[in-house]
mmCIF file of C-alpha atoms in Angstrom:
data_model
loop_
_atom_site.group_PDB
_atom_site.id
_atom_site.type_symbol
_atom_site.label_atom_id
_atom_site.label_comp_id
_atom_site.label_asym_id
_atom_site.label_seq_id
_atom_site.Cartn_x
_atom_site.Cartn_y
_atom_site.Cartn_z
ATOM 1 C CA UNK J 1 95.086 278.599 68.838
ATOM 2 C CA UNK J 2 98.746 279.217 69.669
ATOM 3 C CA UNK J 3 100.740 278.567 66.493
ATOM 4 C CA UNK J 4 103.516 276.717 68.323
ATOM 5 C CA UNK J 5 101.026 274.311 69.862
ATOM 6 C CA UNK J 6 99.276 273.818 66.520
ATOM 7 C CA UNK J 7 102.570 273.076 64.798
ATOM 8 C CA UNK J 8 103.467 270.543 67.470
ATOM 9 C CA UNK J 9 100.158 268.771 66.994
ATOM 10 C CA UNK J 10 100.473 268.674 63.243
ATOM 11 C CA UNK J 11 104.004 267.277 63.430
ATOM 12 C CA UNK J 12 103.050 264.506 65.811
ATOM 13 C CA UNK J 13 103.419 261.008 64.368
ATOM 14 C CA UNK J 14 102.174 257.870 66.058
ATOM 15 C CA UNK J 15 105.582 256.280 65.762
ATOM 16 C CA UNK J 16 107.348 259.325 67.193
ATOM 17 C CA UNK J 17 106.515 260.166 70.777
ATOM 18 C CA UNK J 18 107.077 263.663 72.162
ATOM 19 C CA UNK J 19 106.969 264.413 75.882
ATOM 20 C CA UNK J 20 103.627 266.163 75.457
ATOM 21 C CA UNK J 21 102.168 263.299 73.416
ATOM 22 C CA UNK J 22 103.484 260.780 75.931
ATOM 23 C CA UNK J 23 101.784 262.574 78.804
ATOM 24 C CA UNK J 24 98.558 262.929 76.828
ATOM 25 C CA UNK J 25 98.483 259.243 75.962
ATOM 26 C CA UNK J 26 99.438 258.274 79.506
ATOM 27 C CA UNK J 27 96.367 260.132 80.760
ATOM 28 C CA UNK J 28 94.247 258.212 78.275
ATOM 29 C CA UNK J 29 95.786 254.881 79.242
ATOM 30 C CA UNK J 30 95.520 255.476 82.972
ATOM 31 C CA UNK J 31 97.566 253.705 85.571
ATOM 32 C CA UNK J 32 98.317 250.762 83.296
ATOM 33 C CA UNK J 33 101.278 252.619 81.783
ATOM 34 C CA UNK J 34 103.986 251.275 84.086
ATOM 35 C CA UNK J 35 107.772 251.446 84.106
ATOM 36 C CA UNK J 36 109.083 249.283 81.317
ATOM 37 C CA UNK J 37 105.828 249.583 79.367
ATOM 38 C CA UNK J 38 106.652 252.930 77.772
ATOM 39 C CA UNK J 39 108.196 251.122 74.823
ATOM 40 C CA UNK J 40 104.690 250.033 73.830
ATOM 41 C CA UNK J 41 104.022 253.662 72.971
ATOM 42 C CA UNK J 42 106.439 253.372 70.072
ATOM 43 C CA UNK J 43 104.196 250.789 68.477
ATOM 44 C CA UNK J 44 100.622 251.183 67.367
ATOM 45 C CA UNK J 45 98.689 251.034 70.603
ATOM 46 C CA UNK J 46 98.491 251.639 74.329
ATOM 47 C CA UNK J 47 97.108 249.229 76.907
ATOM 48 C CA UNK J 48 93.338 249.689 76.914
ATOM 49 C CA UNK J 49 91.526 249.912 80.273
ATOM 50 C CA UNK J 50 88.843 247.323 80.890
ATOM 51 C CA UNK J 51 87.617 248.448 84.287
ATOM 52 C CA UNK J 52 86.620 251.772 85.777
ATOM 53 C CA UNK J 53 84.721 252.830 88.842
ATOM 54 C CA UNK J 54 83.550 256.091 87.313
ATOM 55 C CA UNK J 55 81.238 257.114 84.495
ATOM 56 C CA UNK J 56 83.863 256.983 81.734
ATOM 57 C CA UNK J 57 83.193 253.335 80.847
ATOM 58 C CA UNK J 58 80.098 251.765 79.293
ATOM 59 C CA UNK J 59 79.623 248.032 78.901
ATOM 60 C CA UNK J 60 78.110 247.323 75.487
ATOM 61 C CA UNK J 61 75.721 244.418 75.837
ATOM 62 C CA UNK J 62 76.782 244.169 79.467
ATOM 63 C CA UNK J 63 80.104 242.500 78.639
ATOM 64 C CA UNK J 64 82.103 244.768 76.303
ATOM 65 C CA UNK J 65 83.688 247.634 78.297
ATOM 66 C CA UNK J 66 84.521 250.686 76.176
ATOM 67 C CA UNK J 67 85.674 254.189 76.927
ATOM 68 C CA UNK J 68 82.620 256.333 76.262
ATOM 69 C CA UNK J 69 84.360 258.700 73.846
ATOM 70 C CA UNK J 70 85.118 256.627 70.774
ATOM 71 C CA UNK J 71 86.185 257.325 67.199
ATOM 72 C CA UNK J 72 84.133 257.391 63.993
ATOM 73 C CA UNK J 73 86.231 256.329 61.016
ATOM 74 C CA UNK J 74 83.918 257.492 58.208
ATOM 75 C CA UNK J 75 85.838 260.729 57.535
ATOM 76 C CA UNK J 76 88.998 258.792 56.709
ATOM 77 C CA UNK J 77 87.669 257.893 53.248
ATOM 78 C CA UNK J 78 87.738 260.016 50.085
ATOM 79 C CA UNK J 79 85.500 262.965 49.258
ATOM 80 C CA UNK J 80 81.818 262.090 49.372
ATOM 81 C CA UNK J 81 82.712 259.121 51.616
ATOM 82 C CA UNK J 82 83.907 257.516 48.406
ATOM 83 C CA UNK J 83 87.150 255.719 47.591
ATOM 84 C CA UNK J 84 90.525 255.896 49.271
ATOM 85 C CA UNK J 85 91.649 259.000 51.159
ATOM 86 C CA UNK J 86 94.098 261.314 49.394
ATOM 87 C CA UNK J 87 96.698 260.544 52.088
ATOM 88 C CA UNK J 88 96.340 256.896 53.015
ATOM 89 C CA UNK J 89 99.250 256.865 55.458
ATOM 90 C CA UNK J 90 97.806 259.825 57.329
ATOM 91 C CA UNK J 91 94.526 257.922 57.702
ATOM 92 C CA UNK J 92 96.399 255.015 59.245
ATOM 93 C CA UNK J 93 98.213 257.383 61.627
ATOM 94 C CA UNK J 94 94.920 258.904 62.744
ATOM 95 C CA UNK J 95 93.532 255.453 63.542
ATOM 96 C CA UNK J 96 96.612 254.461 65.518
ATOM 97 C CA UNK J 97 96.628 257.739 67.419
ATOM 98 C CA UNK J 98 92.929 257.433 68.213
ATOM 99 C CA UNK J 99 93.649 254.155 69.981
ATOM 100 C CA UNK J 100 96.735 255.584 71.696
ATOM 101 C CA UNK J 101 94.605 258.391 73.084
ATOM 102 C CA UNK J 102 92.076 255.997 74.589
ATOM 103 C CA UNK J 103 89.418 255.411 71.922
ATOM 104 C CA UNK J 104 88.778 251.682 72.145
ATOM 105 C CA UNK J 105 85.446 251.848 70.294
ATOM 106 C CA UNK J 106 85.873 252.453 66.567
ATOM 107 C CA UNK J 107 82.786 252.831 64.396
ATOM 108 C CA UNK J 108 82.761 252.052 60.684
ATOM 109 C CA UNK J 109 80.522 250.533 57.983
ATOM 110 C CA UNK J 110 80.908 248.552 54.781
ATOM 111 C CA UNK J 111 79.332 251.526 52.971
ATOM 112 C CA UNK J 112 82.170 253.879 53.938
ATOM 113 C CA UNK J 113 84.300 253.922 50.817
ATOM 114 C CA UNK J 114 82.566 251.571 50.187
ATOM 115 C CA UNK J 115 84.764 248.876 51.784
ATOM 116 C CA UNK J 116 87.893 251.047 52.039
ATOM 117 C CA UNK J 117 87.209 252.175 55.614
ATOM 118 C CA UNK J 118 87.183 248.622 56.971
ATOM 119 C CA UNK J 119 90.328 247.838 54.977
ATOM 120 C CA UNK J 120 92.077 250.908 56.416
ATOM 121 C CA UNK J 121 91.250 249.843 59.957
ATOM 122 C CA UNK J 122 92.795 246.434 59.380
ATOM 123 C CA UNK J 123 95.850 247.977 57.710
ATOM 124 C CA UNK J 124 96.429 250.333 60.619
ATOM 125 C CA UNK J 125 95.532 248.251 63.651
ATOM 126 C CA UNK J 126 95.693 244.519 62.874
ATOM 127 C CA UNK J 127 96.606 242.507 64.903
ATOM 128 C CA UNK J 128 94.135 244.290 67.158
ATOM 129 C CA UNK J 129 94.973 245.063 70.782
ATOM 130 C CA UNK J 130 92.976 243.233 73.404
ATOM 131 C CA UNK J 131 89.893 245.220 74.337
ATOM 132 C CA UNK J 132 89.496 247.087 71.057
ATOM 133 C CA UNK J 133 85.871 247.015 69.882
ATOM 134 C CA UNK J 134 85.266 247.567 66.170
ATOM 135 C CA UNK J 135 81.623 248.289 65.366
ATOM 136 C CA UNK J 136 80.638 248.003 61.737
ATOM 137 C CA UNK J 137 77.368 248.245 59.821
ATOM 138 C CA UNK J 138 75.653 246.734 56.809
ATOM 139 C CA UNK J 139 72.429 247.288 54.914
ATOM 140 C CA UNK J 140 73.213 250.392 52.851
ATOM 141 C CA UNK J 141 74.513 250.385 49.274
ATOM 142 C CA UNK J 142 76.543 253.112 47.547
ATOM 143 C CA UNK J 143 75.767 253.830 43.886
ATOM 144 C CA UNK J 144 78.164 256.800 43.972
ATOM 145 C CA UNK J 145 79.671 259.597 46.105
ATOM 146 C CA UNK J 146 77.239 260.975 48.690
ATOM 147 C CA UNK J 147 74.587 258.453 47.604
ATOM 148 C CA UNK J 148 73.045 256.061 50.136
ATOM 149 C CA UNK J 149 70.420 253.421 49.294
ATOM 150 C CA UNK J 150 69.117 250.968 51.944
ATOM 151 C CA UNK J 151 69.138 247.264 51.174
ATOM 152 C CA UNK J 152 67.801 245.087 53.971
ATOM 153 C CA UNK J 153 67.301 241.890 52.003
ATOM 154 C CA UNK J 154 68.373 238.904 54.128
ATOM 155 C CA UNK J 155 70.567 237.430 51.405
ATOM 156 C CA UNK J 156 72.357 240.748 50.965
ATOM 157 C CA UNK J 157 72.945 241.212 54.703
ATOM 158 C CA UNK J 158 74.402 237.722 55.028
ATOM 159 C CA UNK J 159 76.941 238.614 52.321
ATOM 160 C CA UNK J 160 77.674 241.901 54.072
ATOM 161 C CA UNK J 161 78.575 240.153 57.311
ATOM 162 C CA UNK J 162 80.876 237.655 55.607
ATOM 163 C CA UNK J 163 82.669 240.341 53.614
ATOM 164 C CA UNK J 164 83.153 242.583 56.650
ATOM 165 C CA UNK J 165 84.650 239.659 58.559
ATOM 166 C CA UNK J 166 87.149 239.153 55.757
ATOM 167 C CA UNK J 167 88.079 242.834 55.371
ATOM 168 C CA UNK J 168 88.484 243.375 59.108
ATOM 169 C CA UNK J 169 90.391 240.080 59.474
ATOM 170 C CA UNK J 170 88.276 238.850 62.376
ATOM 171 C CA UNK J 171 86.351 235.671 63.081
ATOM 172 C CA UNK J 172 83.602 237.496 64.938
ATOM 173 C CA UNK J 173 82.366 241.104 64.791
ATOM 174 C CA UNK J 174 81.890 242.521 68.276
ATOM 175 C CA UNK J 175 79.089 244.909 67.292
ATOM 176 C CA UNK J 176 77.212 244.709 63.996
ATOM 177 C CA UNK J 177 74.599 247.362 63.273
ATOM 178 C CA UNK J 178 71.784 247.423 60.735
ATOM 179 C CA UNK J 179 72.767 250.628 58.920
ATOM 180 C CA UNK J 180 69.208 251.545 58.009
ATOM 181 C CA UNK J 181 65.806 249.913 58.205
ATOM 182 C CA UNK J 182 64.856 249.238 54.588
ATOM 183 C CA UNK J 183 61.229 250.364 54.027
ATOM 184 C CA UNK J 184 60.920 247.763 51.269
ATOM 185 C CA UNK J 185 61.875 244.846 53.518
ATOM 186 C CA UNK J 186 60.173 243.804 56.777
ATOM 187 C CA UNK J 187 62.493 244.523 59.703
ATOM 188 C CA UNK J 188 61.890 240.987 60.951
ATOM 189 C CA UNK J 189 63.405 239.568 57.766
ATOM 190 C CA UNK J 190 66.501 241.784 57.933
ATOM 191 C CA UNK J 191 67.124 241.097 61.602
ATOM 192 C CA UNK J 192 66.407 237.415 61.079
ATOM 193 C CA UNK J 193 69.449 237.248 58.815
ATOM 194 C CA UNK J 194 71.598 238.953 61.442
ATOM 195 C CA UNK J 195 70.260 236.613 64.112
ATOM 196 C CA UNK J 196 71.376 233.655 61.984
ATOM 197 C CA UNK J 197 74.848 235.155 61.675
ATOM 198 C CA UNK J 198 74.913 235.737 65.421
ATOM 199 C CA UNK J 199 73.902 232.138 66.111
ATOM 200 C CA UNK J 200 76.675 230.993 63.773
ATOM 201 C CA UNK J 201 79.225 232.885 65.894
ATOM 202 C CA UNK J 202 79.927 235.594 63.313
ATOM 203 C CA UNK J 203 78.444 238.442 65.383
ATOM 204 C CA UNK J 204 78.640 239.064 69.122
ATOM 205 C CA UNK J 205 76.145 241.911 69.565
ATOM 206 C CA UNK J 206 73.648 243.681 67.295
ATOM 207 C CA UNK J 207 72.592 247.327 67.086
ATOM 208 C CA UNK J 208 70.328 249.568 65.003
ATOM 209 C CA UNK J 209 70.710 252.970 63.373
ATOM 210 C CA UNK J 210 68.286 255.885 62.902
ATOM 211 C CA UNK J 211 65.335 254.276 64.651
ATOM 212 C CA UNK J 212 62.450 255.234 66.915
ATOM 213 C CA UNK J 213 61.682 253.666 70.311
ATOM 214 C CA UNK J 214 58.851 251.743 68.675
ATOM 215 C CA UNK J 215 61.229 250.243 66.111
ATOM 216 C CA UNK J 216 63.677 249.250 68.845
ATOM 217 C CA UNK J 217 60.880 247.549 70.782
ATOM 218 C CA UNK J 218 59.797 245.737 67.625
ATOM 219 C CA UNK J 219 63.364 244.604 66.948
ATOM 220 C CA UNK J 220 63.822 243.341 70.508
ATOM 221 C CA UNK J 221 61.071 240.802 69.925
ATOM 222 C CA UNK J 222 63.483 239.142 67.484
ATOM 223 C CA UNK J 223 66.853 239.535 69.223
ATOM 224 C CA UNK J 224 68.610 241.656 71.878
ATOM 225 C CA UNK J 225 69.533 245.175 70.745
ATOM 226 C CA UNK J 226 72.539 246.616 72.593
ATOM 227 C CA UNK J 227 73.128 249.930 70.785
ATOM 228 C CA UNK J 228 71.302 252.552 68.768
ATOM 229 C CA UNK J 229 73.087 254.974 66.459
ATOM 230 C CA UNK J 230 71.003 258.074 65.657
ATOM 231 C CA UNK J 231 71.897 261.617 64.644
ATOM 232 C CA UNK J 232 72.122 263.714 67.806
ATOM 233 C CA UNK J 233 74.085 266.653 69.160
ATOM 234 C CA UNK J 234 73.618 269.682 71.370
ATOM 235 C CA UNK J 235 71.895 271.654 68.599
ATOM 236 C CA UNK J 236 69.993 268.741 66.986
ATOM 237 C CA UNK J 237 67.891 266.695 69.419
ATOM 238 C CA UNK J 238 65.349 265.217 67.052
ATOM 239 C CA UNK J 239 65.869 261.764 68.568
ATOM 240 C CA UNK J 240 65.543 262.790 72.215
ATOM 241 C CA UNK J 241 62.758 260.238 72.683
ATOM 242 C CA UNK J 242 65.010 257.428 71.459
ATOM 243 C CA UNK J 243 67.789 258.528 73.804
ATOM 244 C CA UNK J 244 65.330 258.539 76.713
ATOM 245 C CA UNK J 245 64.269 254.997 75.796
ATOM 246 C CA UNK J 246 67.902 253.853 75.606
ATOM 247 C CA UNK J 247 68.606 255.337 79.045
ATOM 248 C CA UNK J 248 65.676 253.445 80.518
ATOM 249 C CA UNK J 249 66.770 250.157 78.933
ATOM 250 C CA UNK J 250 70.570 250.667 79.353
ATOM 251 C CA UNK J 251 71.117 250.533 75.601
ATOM 252 C CA UNK J 252 74.222 252.313 74.312
ATOM 253 C CA UNK J 253 73.366 255.440 72.327
ATOM 254 C CA UNK J 254 75.962 256.275 69.651
ATOM 255 C CA UNK J 255 75.227 259.779 68.328
ATOM 256 C CA UNK J 256 76.428 260.259 64.777
ATOM 257 C CA UNK J 257 77.282 263.822 63.745
ATOM 258 C CA UNK J 258 78.020 264.508 67.441
ATOM 259 C CA UNK J 259 79.400 267.931 66.555
ATOM 260 C CA UNK J 260 77.068 268.669 63.657
ATOM 261 C CA UNK J 261 78.666 266.690 60.842
ATOM 262 C CA UNK J 262 78.823 268.503 57.495
ATOM 263 C CA UNK J 263 76.367 271.100 58.836
ATOM 264 C CA UNK J 264 78.718 272.037 61.649
ATOM 265 C CA UNK J 265 77.568 273.756 64.817
ATOM 266 C CA UNK J 266 76.708 277.417 64.414
ATOM 267 C CA UNK J 267 75.591 279.183 67.554
ATOM 268 C CA UNK J 268 76.890 282.525 68.733
ATOM 269 C CA UNK J 269 75.735 281.723 72.277
ATOM 270 C CA UNK J 270 77.548 278.367 72.317
ATOM 271 C CA UNK J 271 80.644 279.931 70.780
ATOM 272 C CA UNK J 272 80.667 282.469 73.609
ATOM 273 C CA UNK J 273 80.154 279.752 76.233
ATOM 274 C CA UNK J 274 83.028 277.751 74.772
ATOM 275 C CA UNK J 275 85.315 280.788 74.709
ATOM 276 C CA UNK J 276 84.412 281.627 78.299
ATOM 277 C CA UNK J 277 85.606 278.170 79.341
ATOM 278 C CA UNK J 278 88.718 278.198 77.175
ATOM 279 C CA UNK J 279 87.622 275.407 74.804
ATOM 280 C CA UNK J 280 86.299 275.128 71.250
ATOM 281 C CA UNK J 281 82.602 274.830 70.483
ATOM 282 C CA UNK J 282 83.233 271.274 69.284
ATOM 283 C CA UNK J 283 84.976 270.284 72.509
ATOM 284 C CA UNK J 284 82.092 271.785 74.440
ATOM 285 C CA UNK J 285 79.598 269.853 72.303
ATOM 286 C CA UNK J 286 81.380 266.551 72.960
ATOM 287 C CA UNK J 287 81.711 267.259 76.677
ATOM 288 C CA UNK J 288 77.993 268.073 76.801
ATOM 289 C CA UNK J 289 77.148 264.729 75.213
ATOM 290 C CA UNK J 290 79.238 262.852 77.790
ATOM 291 C CA UNK J 291 77.540 264.850 80.526
ATOM 292 C CA UNK J 292 74.075 264.377 79.035
ATOM 293 C CA UNK J 293 73.715 260.636 79.634
ATOM 294 C CA UNK J 294 75.722 257.657 80.976
ATOM 295 C CA UNK J 295 74.629 255.585 77.951
ATOM 296 C CA UNK J 296 75.984 258.169 75.494
ATOM 297 C CA UNK J 297 78.853 256.920 73.291
ATOM 298 C CA UNK J 298 79.978 259.795 71.029
ATOM 299 C CA UNK J 299 82.018 258.768 67.996
ATOM 300 C CA UNK J 300 83.473 261.989 66.545
ATOM 301 C CA UNK J 301 85.394 261.517 63.333
ATOM 302 C CA UNK J 302 88.212 263.422 61.681
ATOM 303 C CA UNK J 303 91.102 262.951 59.271
ATOM 304 C CA UNK J 304 93.264 265.447 61.185
ATOM 305 C CA UNK J 305 95.671 264.505 63.970
ATOM 306 C CA UNK J 306 95.272 267.959 65.514
ATOM 307 C CA UNK J 307 91.487 267.745 65.550
ATOM 308 C CA UNK J 308 91.688 264.208 66.925
ATOM 309 C CA UNK J 309 93.682 265.414 69.941
ATOM 310 C CA UNK J 310 91.256 268.285 70.456
ATOM 311 C CA UNK J 311 88.287 265.911 70.363
ATOM 312 C CA UNK J 312 89.796 263.468 72.829
ATOM 313 C CA UNK J 313 90.679 266.304 75.209
ATOM 314 C CA UNK J 314 86.959 267.007 75.604
ATOM 315 C CA UNK J 315 86.837 264.210 78.200
ATOM 316 C CA UNK J 316 88.735 266.429 80.625
ATOM 317 C CA UNK J 317 86.261 269.335 80.622
ATOM 318 C CA UNK J 318 84.762 269.741 84.077
ATOM 319 C CA UNK J 319 81.964 272.252 84.690
ATOM 320 C CA UNK J 320 79.543 272.827 87.525
ATOM 321 C CA UNK J 321 75.957 271.601 87.421
ATOM 322 C CA UNK J 322 74.773 275.172 87.012
ATOM 323 C CA UNK J 323 77.152 275.785 84.098
ATOM 324 C CA UNK J 324 75.919 272.645 82.343
ATOM 325 C CA UNK J 325 72.338 273.713 82.913
ATOM 326 C CA UNK J 326 73.037 277.038 81.222
ATOM 327 C CA UNK J 327 74.826 275.430 78.276
ATOM 328 C CA UNK J 328 72.041 272.866 77.865
ATOM 329 C CA UNK J 329 69.466 275.650 77.681
ATOM 330 C CA UNK J 330 71.509 277.597 75.147
ATOM 331 C CA UNK J 331 71.989 274.545 72.937
ATOM 332 C CA UNK J 332 68.298 273.642 72.962
ATOM 333 C CA UNK J 333 67.388 277.105 71.658
ATOM 334 C CA UNK J 334 69.571 276.982 68.530
#
């Protein structure tokens, strides 16, 4: 990457708008950035679009419009997804810039930190702009760094919901996801607790994570399921059957590790394809996801402002049907 461009990206602050950053954010905000509204750029957020006639918008649960490329906040915590980040102010800047660049779906969980990720979101973005959807999760405990233990007990999940409401400073969570199905607890019991919270007005919509089509069907006998969050990317398609089910039922599919996560994406063929089109392999991977399905809601995460801008730029990649077909074939062989 050109060093001058890289330096400009690294120097960008959300409270300091350069001409290039202004233009980039204006593209993300669309036509709603009118004369006299530019001053809003100097604050934390841009106006967030709520309508679109193209494929860039998905309506979660049929009534929550979000831009399909969102932001995953997990990487803003400390090493091992544990504790506060080494640069807390930078984490807040990344969150504000993500919204400025058009990400109005932010994914988090009470287990990220634990707790610190939700607190960071509130620190950076509260009071929240109209149209911002914060999706959080509960049902996984954290004994230590890089340790994840499911807990789907109804009494525990009820506490999780109440504590997330308090940390995020909201009266209702737009999208609450069961982080994992606990093999020691019947799914009906876990979801029953979430249904109670939903009936009490604490949750708007409910989603699942790392589940099969059969588990989604089982869950839908208890309550509506509007999203599924499974690991999925161009080189890891283990959950293709779940994606196919979500497409059929118009359920939002939120792929975690959309560009490989800690494993990364290593493919000489994909690297070549990305270079041929003048983009990075990660941008190509995100663009492929958006192309793959209209229910796809990628949530790439990063703690870097430069990487954030690169990720969000993936929305602009336009290739022919034949080019996508070739890239799809290459990715499926890795």
